[in-house]
XYZ file of C-alpha atoms in Angstrom:
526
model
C 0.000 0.000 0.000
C 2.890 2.362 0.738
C 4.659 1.658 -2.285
C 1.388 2.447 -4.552
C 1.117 5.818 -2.945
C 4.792 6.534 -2.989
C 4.735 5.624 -6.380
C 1.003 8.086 -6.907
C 3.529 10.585 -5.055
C 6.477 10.253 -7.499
C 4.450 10.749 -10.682
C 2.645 13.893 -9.843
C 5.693 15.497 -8.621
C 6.747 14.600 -12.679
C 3.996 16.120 -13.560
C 4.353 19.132 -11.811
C 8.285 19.945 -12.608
C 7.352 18.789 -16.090
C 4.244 21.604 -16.379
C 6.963 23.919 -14.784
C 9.546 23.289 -17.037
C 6.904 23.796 -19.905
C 5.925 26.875 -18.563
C 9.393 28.030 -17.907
C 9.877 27.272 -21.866
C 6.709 29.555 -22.928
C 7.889 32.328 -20.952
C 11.396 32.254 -22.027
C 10.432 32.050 -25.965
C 7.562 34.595 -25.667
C 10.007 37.091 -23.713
C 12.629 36.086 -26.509
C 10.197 36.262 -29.378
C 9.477 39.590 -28.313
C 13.123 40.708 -28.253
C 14.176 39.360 -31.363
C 11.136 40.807 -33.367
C 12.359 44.122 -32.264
C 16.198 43.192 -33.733
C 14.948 42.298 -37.381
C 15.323 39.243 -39.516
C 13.067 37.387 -40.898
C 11.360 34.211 -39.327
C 14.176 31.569 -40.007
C 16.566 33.847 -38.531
C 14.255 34.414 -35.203
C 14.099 30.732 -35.078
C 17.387 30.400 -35.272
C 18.057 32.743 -32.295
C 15.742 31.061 -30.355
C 17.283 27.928 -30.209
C 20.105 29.502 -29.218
C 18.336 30.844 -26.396
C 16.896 28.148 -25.527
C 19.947 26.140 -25.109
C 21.576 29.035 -23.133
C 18.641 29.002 -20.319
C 18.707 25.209 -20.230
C 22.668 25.621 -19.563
C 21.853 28.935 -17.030
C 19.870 26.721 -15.245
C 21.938 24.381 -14.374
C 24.802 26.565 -13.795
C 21.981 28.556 -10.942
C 22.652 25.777 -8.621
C 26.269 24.386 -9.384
C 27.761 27.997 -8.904
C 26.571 29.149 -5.305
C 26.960 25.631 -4.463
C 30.666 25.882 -5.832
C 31.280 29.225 -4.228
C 29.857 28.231 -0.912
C 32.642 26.230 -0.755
C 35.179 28.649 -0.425
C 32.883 31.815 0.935
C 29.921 31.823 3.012
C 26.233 31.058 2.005
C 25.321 34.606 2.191
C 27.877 35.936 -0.260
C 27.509 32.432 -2.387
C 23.766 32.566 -3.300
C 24.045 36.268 -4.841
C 27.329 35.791 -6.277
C 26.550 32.910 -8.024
C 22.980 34.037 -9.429
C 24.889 37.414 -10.597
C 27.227 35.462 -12.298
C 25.074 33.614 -14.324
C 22.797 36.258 -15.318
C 25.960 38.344 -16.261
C 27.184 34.766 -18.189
C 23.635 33.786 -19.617
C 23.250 37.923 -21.473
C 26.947 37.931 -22.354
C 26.262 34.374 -24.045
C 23.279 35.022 -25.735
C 24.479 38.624 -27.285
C 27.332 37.227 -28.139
C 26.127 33.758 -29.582
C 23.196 35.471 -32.000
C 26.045 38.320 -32.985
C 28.148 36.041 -34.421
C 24.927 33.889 -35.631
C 24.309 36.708 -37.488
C 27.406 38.016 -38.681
C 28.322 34.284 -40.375
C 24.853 33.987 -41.693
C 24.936 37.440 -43.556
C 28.700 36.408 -44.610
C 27.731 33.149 -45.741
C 24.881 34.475 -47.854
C 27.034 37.389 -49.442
C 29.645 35.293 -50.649
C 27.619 31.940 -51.541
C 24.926 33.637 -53.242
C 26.281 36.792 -55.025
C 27.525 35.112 -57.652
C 24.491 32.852 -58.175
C 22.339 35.917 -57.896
C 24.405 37.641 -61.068
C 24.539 34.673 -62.700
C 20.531 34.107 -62.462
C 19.341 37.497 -63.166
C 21.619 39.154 -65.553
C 19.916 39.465 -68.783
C 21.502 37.396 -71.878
C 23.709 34.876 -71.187
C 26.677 35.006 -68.723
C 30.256 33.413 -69.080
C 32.420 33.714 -66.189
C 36.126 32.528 -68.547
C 39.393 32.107 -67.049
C 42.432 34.388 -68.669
C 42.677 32.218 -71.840
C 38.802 32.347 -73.166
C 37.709 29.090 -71.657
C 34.387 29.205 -70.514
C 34.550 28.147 -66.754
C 30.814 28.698 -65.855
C 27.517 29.710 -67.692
C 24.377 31.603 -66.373
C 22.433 34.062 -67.341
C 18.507 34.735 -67.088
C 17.763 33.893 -70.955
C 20.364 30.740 -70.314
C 17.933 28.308 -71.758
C 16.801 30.094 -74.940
C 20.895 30.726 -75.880
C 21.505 26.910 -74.724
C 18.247 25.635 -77.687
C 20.396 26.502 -80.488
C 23.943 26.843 -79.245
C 26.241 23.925 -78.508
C 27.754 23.805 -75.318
C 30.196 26.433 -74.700
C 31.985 25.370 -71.404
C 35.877 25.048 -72.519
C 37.123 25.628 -75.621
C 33.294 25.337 -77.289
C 32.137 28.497 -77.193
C 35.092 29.552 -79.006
C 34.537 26.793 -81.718
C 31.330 28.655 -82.519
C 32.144 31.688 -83.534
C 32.715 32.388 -86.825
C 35.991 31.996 -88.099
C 36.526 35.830 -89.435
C 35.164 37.015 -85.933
C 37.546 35.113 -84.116
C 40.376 37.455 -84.203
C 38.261 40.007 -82.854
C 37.569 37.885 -79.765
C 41.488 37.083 -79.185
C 41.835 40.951 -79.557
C 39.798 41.763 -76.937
C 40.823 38.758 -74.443
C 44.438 40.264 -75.453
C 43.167 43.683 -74.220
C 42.004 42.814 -71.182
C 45.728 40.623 -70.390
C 47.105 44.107 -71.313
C 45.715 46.062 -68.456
C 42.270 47.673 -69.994
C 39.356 47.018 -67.634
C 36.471 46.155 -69.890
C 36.247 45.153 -73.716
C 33.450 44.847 -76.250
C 32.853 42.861 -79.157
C 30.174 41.903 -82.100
C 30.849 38.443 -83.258
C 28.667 36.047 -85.417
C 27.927 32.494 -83.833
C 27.747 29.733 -86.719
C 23.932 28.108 -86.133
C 23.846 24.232 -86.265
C 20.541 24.735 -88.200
C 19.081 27.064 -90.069
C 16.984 29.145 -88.055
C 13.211 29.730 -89.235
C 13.913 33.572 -90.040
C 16.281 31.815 -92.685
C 19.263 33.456 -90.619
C 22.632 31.571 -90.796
C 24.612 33.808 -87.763
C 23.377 35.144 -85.002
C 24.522 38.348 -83.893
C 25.929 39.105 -80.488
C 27.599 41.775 -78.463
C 29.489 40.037 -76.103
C 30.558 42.791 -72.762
C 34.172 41.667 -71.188
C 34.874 42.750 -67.793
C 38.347 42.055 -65.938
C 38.542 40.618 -62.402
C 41.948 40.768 -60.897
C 43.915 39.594 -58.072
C 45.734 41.655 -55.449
C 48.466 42.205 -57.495
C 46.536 43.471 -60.404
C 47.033 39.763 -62.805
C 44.164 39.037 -64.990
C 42.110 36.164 -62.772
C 38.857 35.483 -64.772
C 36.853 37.351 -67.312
C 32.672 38.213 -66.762
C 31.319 38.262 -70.300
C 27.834 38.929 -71.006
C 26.229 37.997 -74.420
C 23.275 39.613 -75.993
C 21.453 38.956 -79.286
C 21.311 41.663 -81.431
C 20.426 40.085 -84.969
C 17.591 42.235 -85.124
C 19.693 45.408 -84.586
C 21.713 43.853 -87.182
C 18.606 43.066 -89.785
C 17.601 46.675 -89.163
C 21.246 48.226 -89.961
C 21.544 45.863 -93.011
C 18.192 46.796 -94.482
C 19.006 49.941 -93.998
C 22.322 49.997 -95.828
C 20.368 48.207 -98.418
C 18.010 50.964 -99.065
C 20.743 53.677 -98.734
C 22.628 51.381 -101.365
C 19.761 50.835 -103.516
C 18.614 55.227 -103.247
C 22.133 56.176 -104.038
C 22.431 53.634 -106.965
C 18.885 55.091 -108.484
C 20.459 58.587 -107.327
C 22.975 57.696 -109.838
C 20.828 56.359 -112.639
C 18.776 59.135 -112.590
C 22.020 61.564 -112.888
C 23.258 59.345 -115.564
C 19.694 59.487 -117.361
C 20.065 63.413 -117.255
C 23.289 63.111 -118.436
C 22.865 61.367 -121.267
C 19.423 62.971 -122.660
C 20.553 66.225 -122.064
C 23.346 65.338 -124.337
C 21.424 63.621 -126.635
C 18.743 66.650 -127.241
C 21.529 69.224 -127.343
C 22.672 68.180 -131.170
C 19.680 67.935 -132.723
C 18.462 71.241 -130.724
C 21.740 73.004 -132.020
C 20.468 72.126 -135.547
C 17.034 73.634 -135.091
C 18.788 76.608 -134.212
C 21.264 76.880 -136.706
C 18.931 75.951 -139.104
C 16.440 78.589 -137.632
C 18.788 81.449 -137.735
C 19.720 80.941 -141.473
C 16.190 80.851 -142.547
C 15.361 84.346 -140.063
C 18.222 86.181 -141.961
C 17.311 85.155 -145.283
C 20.062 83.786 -146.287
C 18.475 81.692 -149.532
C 15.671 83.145 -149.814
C 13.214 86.162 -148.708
C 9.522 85.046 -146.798
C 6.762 85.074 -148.863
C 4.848 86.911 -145.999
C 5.289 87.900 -142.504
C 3.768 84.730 -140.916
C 5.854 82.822 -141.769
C 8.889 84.973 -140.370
C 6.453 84.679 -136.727
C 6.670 81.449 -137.490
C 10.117 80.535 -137.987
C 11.230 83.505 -134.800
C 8.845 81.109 -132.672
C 10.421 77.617 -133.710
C 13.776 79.638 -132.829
C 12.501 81.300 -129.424
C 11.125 77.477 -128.479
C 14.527 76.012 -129.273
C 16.390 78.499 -127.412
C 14.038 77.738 -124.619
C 14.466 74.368 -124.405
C 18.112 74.288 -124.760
C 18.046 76.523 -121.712
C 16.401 73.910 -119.762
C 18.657 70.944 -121.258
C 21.593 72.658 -120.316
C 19.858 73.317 -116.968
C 19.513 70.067 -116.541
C 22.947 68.887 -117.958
C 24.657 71.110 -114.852
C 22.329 69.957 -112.044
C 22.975 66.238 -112.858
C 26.634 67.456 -113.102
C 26.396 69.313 -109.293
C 24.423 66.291 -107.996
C 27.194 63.958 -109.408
C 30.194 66.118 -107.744
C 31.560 66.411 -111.832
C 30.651 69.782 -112.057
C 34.040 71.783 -112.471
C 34.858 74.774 -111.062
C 37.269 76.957 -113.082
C 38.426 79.987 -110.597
C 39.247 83.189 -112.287
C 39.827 86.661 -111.711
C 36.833 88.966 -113.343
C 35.247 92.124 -113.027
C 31.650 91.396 -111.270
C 30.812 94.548 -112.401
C 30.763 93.637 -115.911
C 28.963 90.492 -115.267
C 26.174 92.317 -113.503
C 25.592 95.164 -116.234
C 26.062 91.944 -118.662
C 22.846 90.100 -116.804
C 21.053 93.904 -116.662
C 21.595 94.333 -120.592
C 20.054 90.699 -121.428
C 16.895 90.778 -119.486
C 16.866 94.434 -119.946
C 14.475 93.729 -123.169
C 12.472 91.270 -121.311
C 11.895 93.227 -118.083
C 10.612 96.553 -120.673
C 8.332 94.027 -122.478
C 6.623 93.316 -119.212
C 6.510 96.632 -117.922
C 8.827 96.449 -115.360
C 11.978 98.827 -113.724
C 15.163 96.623 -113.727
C 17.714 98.569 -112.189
C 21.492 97.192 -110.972
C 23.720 99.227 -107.722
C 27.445 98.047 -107.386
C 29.269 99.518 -104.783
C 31.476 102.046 -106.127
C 35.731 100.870 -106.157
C 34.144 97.214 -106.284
C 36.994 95.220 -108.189
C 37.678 91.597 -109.099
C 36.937 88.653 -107.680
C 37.854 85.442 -108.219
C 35.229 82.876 -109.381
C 33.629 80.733 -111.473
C 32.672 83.601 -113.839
C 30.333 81.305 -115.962
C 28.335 80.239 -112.681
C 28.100 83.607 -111.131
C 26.983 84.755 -114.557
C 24.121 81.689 -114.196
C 23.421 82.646 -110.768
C 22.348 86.273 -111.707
C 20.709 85.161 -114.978
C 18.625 82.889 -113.506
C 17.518 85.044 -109.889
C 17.141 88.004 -112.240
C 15.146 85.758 -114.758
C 12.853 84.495 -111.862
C 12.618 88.042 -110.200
C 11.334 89.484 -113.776
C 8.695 86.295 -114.200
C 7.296 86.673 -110.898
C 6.984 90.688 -110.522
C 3.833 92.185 -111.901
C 3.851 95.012 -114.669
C 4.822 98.113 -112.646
C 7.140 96.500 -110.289
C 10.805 96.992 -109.788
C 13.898 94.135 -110.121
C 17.074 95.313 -108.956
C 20.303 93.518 -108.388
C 22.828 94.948 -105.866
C 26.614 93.985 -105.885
C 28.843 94.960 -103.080
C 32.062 93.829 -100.993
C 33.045 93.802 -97.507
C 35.871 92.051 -95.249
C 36.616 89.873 -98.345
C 32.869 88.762 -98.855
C 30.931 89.455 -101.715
C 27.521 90.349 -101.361
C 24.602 89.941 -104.427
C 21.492 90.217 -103.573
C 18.141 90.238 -106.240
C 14.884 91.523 -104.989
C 11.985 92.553 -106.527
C 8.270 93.505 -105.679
C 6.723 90.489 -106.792
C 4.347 88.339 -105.685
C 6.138 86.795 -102.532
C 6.049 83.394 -101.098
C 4.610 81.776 -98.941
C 6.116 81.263 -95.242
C 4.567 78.085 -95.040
C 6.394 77.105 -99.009
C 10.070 78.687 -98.231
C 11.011 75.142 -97.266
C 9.912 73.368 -101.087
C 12.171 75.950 -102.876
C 14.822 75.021 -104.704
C 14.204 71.471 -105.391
C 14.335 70.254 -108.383
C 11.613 70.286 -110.541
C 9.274 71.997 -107.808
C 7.142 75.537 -108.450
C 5.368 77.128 -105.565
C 1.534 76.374 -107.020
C -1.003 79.294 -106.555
C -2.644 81.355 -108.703
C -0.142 83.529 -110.083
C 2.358 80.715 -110.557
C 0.228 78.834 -112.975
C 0.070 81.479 -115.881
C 4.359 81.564 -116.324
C 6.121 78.871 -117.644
C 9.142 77.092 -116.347
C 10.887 73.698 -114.896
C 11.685 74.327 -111.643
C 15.170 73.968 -112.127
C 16.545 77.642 -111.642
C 16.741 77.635 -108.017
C 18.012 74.257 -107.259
C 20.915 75.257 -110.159
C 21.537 78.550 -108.133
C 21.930 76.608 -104.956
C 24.559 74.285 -105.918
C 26.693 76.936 -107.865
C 26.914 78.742 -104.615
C 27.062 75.457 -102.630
C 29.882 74.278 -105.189
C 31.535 78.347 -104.058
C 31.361 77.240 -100.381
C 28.812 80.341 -100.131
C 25.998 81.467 -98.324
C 22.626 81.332 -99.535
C 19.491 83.122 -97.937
C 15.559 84.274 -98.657
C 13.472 86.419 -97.105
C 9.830 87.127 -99.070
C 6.350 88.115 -98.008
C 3.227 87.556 -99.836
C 2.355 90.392 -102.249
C 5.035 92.483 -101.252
C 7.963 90.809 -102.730
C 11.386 88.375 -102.257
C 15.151 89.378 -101.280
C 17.709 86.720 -102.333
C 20.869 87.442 -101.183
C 24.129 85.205 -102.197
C 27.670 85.904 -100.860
C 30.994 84.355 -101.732
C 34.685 84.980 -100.749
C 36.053 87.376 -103.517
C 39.841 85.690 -103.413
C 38.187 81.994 -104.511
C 39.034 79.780 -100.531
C 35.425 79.670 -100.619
C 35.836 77.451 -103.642
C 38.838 75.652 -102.031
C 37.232 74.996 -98.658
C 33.723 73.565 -100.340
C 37.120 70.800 -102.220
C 38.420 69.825 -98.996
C 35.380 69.554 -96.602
C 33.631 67.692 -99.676
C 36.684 65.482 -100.773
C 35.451 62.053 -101.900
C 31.846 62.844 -101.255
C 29.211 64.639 -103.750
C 27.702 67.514 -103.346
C 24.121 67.543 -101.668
C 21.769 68.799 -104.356
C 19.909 70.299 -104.015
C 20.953 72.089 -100.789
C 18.656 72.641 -98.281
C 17.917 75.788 -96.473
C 18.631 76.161 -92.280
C 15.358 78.416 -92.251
C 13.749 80.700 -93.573
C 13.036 84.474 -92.887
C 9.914 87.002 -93.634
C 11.316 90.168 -93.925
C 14.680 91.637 -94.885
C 16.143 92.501 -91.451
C 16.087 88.740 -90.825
C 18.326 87.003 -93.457
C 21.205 85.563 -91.555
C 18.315 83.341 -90.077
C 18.007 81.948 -93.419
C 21.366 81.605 -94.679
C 22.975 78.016 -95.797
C 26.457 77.020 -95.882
C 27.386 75.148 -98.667
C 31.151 74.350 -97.738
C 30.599 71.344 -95.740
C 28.464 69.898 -98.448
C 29.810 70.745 -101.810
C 32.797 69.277 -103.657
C 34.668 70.003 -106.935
C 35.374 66.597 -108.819
């Protein structure tokens, strides 16, 4: 009977230390819990740290009865109890800082170094190569690993190198050769041979492969982080559009040569006409019969002289647009060419009822030029100023020279342009359509001719006009020729840009450096 109770006896006391020890343990992790929550990390780390813990008050309690039993040994109980307690309270919160510092200092270290490297070589777009110093691929990542690794052999080793195209190889040991020499980072556009033919029909594929050097502590080349991208459409893109430029500039060319040759194919028979035409006006074998038919034969002339303008028109604007126009530099009196221009349209301007009146600066001398193109250039801004300008109106045409620039300018009180049409002048074959435009004749070639001459002088070129009051057109050239010689050298292997296109343009006088354009850059002398 004794032993049933003292056995009753032993198993509640169990009980009883056992729901004390359990309650011990909630207290300590919801006093710990609360602590750690307040430290940060997440919920693997805080379990973690409670472990810890928990292993440092299973240890603390132990050590709260061994130690004032220890010290009681060699002091008294009085001192003993407190001294011990103190000391493991002062042991337990040195333990447990202590313990979860360096918890978390190795976890954080651990993670840095274990996973940085994974982490770049997961999420980096492309694909990733990390190579060692002579181009073998060591490791490969990359976040678009898998769609690189469908078509592309493997490239750990030697492999990758296998696969590039053998012209593009050289490139590749250039760059590796870089990097061995000291330089930091290298790029690259190689070609990678496809096992296959892709289904866009595309043999290569294009990449841009980004080299980056990572050295020891004594500055020696250790590995190499290369990261590959596709650009094959970037490429498509570029070579469609060298194909159109190719296949623009060869029509360019056809058309020029199409010019070329017509022009110089109407120009002998049109020479005939007017031979022919000029022998039968001055009666040479033969008087008319009656006046009609001398109208008739002046028109046939008039009409042949007309067109022959516009063939050789034509002739020199394929010629500018082909960079074979030639430029022969001479010293001339622009006076004389100026009175010259006055005295040929002088006829045609009275017809119409107009004033054409020329001012040159008084002393104005020679200048060296292309006397046969300046000589064009007034004819034909003259010729348009007259064609444009209502009976009554006034043409004049002012020469005049300053700090070695010559300055023409042709204005008239016409019927003005458009601010809104400045921009289609002088291209080729263009009119500014309204209603006064439609009743004169013309091929919308005297412009775009002007333009290039004075491109071809490395000149400046600018317009100012309003509607219904009139146009200023103002040219200006060096007078010693280095206009000429600059428009060589900035245009040396190139041809000129025909027609030249104006910066801007300007409504009113006071505004024409606004709307000048500097042909030196553009224009060359074949």
């Amino acid at each position: 009977m004794s032993g049933s109770i003292d056995s009753l006896s032993g198993g509640y006391c169990v009980r009883v230390l056992s729901n004390i020890g359990g309650w011990m343990t909630a207290l300590v992790d919801r006093a710990a819990t609360s602590w750690l929550s307040r430290t940060g990390g997440g919920e693997a780390v805080r379990q973690r740290e409670l472990a810890i813990l928990r292993r440092l008050v299973l240890l603390s309690s132990a050590a709260l009865v061994a130690a004032p039993i220890g010290l009681s040994a060699v002091t008294s109980p009085a001192v003993a109890l407190p001294a011990g307690v103190a000391m493991v309270c002062a042991a337990f919160l040195f333990s447990a800082v202590g313990s979860i510092a360096l918890a978390r200092q190795g976890s954080s270290a651990g993670i840095a170094t274990q996973s940085a490297e994974d982490f770049y070589l997961a999420a980096t777009p492309g694909l990733v190569f990390f190579l060692d110093p002579h181009g073998s691929v060591a490791t490969v990542g990359g976040r678009d690993r898998r769609d690189f690794l469908a078509w592309m052999r493997d490239p750990k080793g030697r492999g990758f190198l296998e696969q590039v195209h053998v012209s593009d190889r050289i490139l590749f040991l250039q760059a590796l050769d870089g990097l061995r020499r000291g330089e930091d980072a290298q790029s690259v556009d190689l070609r990678l041979d496809r096992p296959s033919v892709s289904r866009d029909q595309r043999q290569f594929a294009y990449l841009r492969m980004d080299m980056t050097a990572r050295r020891d502590a004594d500055g020696e080349l250790a590995a190499i982080i290369a990261q590959l991208r596709d650009v094959s459409v970037e490429q498509q893109l570029r070579d469609e559009a060298q194909n159109r430029a190719a296949d623009a500039e060869s029509a360019n060319d056809a058309k020029s040569r199409f010019l070329a040759a017509v022009s110089h194919e109407l120009r002998t028979p049109l020479n005939a006409i007017l031979g022919f035409s000029d022998i039968l006006i001055g009666e040479y074998f033969g008087k008319f019969e009656n006046d009609r038919q001398r109208e008739y034969v002046g028109l046939v002339r008039e009409s042949g002289a007309h067109l022959l303008s516009v063939v050789n028109t034509m002739l020199d604007m394929s010629k500018i647009e082909a960079g074979r126009y030639e430029l022969i530099l001479e010293a001339f009196d622009i006076s004389s060419s100026v009175k010259s221009c006055e005295s040929m349209l002088a006829l045609q301007a009275k017809t119409k009822g107009l004033t054409l009146t020329s001012r040159i600066q008084r002393g104005l001398g020679e200048v060296v030029a292309d006397q046969r193109a300046i000589q064009q250039i007034l004819i034909n801004l003259v010729g348009n100023a007259i064609k444009f300008t209502e009976a009554g109106g006034v043409v004049s045409v002012d020469a005049a020279a300053r700090d070695g620039i010559l300055k023409l300018t042709v204005s008239d009180t016409g019927i003005g342009i458009p601010a809104d049409k400045l921009a289609l002048l002088g291209q080729p074959f263009v009119q500014i359509q309204n209603d006064y435009t439609r009743r004169f004749e013309g091929s919308g070639l005297g412009l775009s001719l002007v333009k290039g001459l004075v491109a071809l002088h490395g000149g400046y070129f600018a317009i100012a006009s309003q509607p219904g009051e009139g146009t200023i057109i103002t040219i200006e050239i060096a007078t010693d020729g280095s206009g000429a010689q600059h428009a060589e050298d900035a245009g040396h292997g190139a041809t000129v840009e025909f027609p030249p296109r104006l910066k801007g343009a300007v409504n009113s006088g006071a505004g024409l450096e606004e709307g000048r354009f500097d042909g030196r850059a553009q224009a060359k002398i074949a």
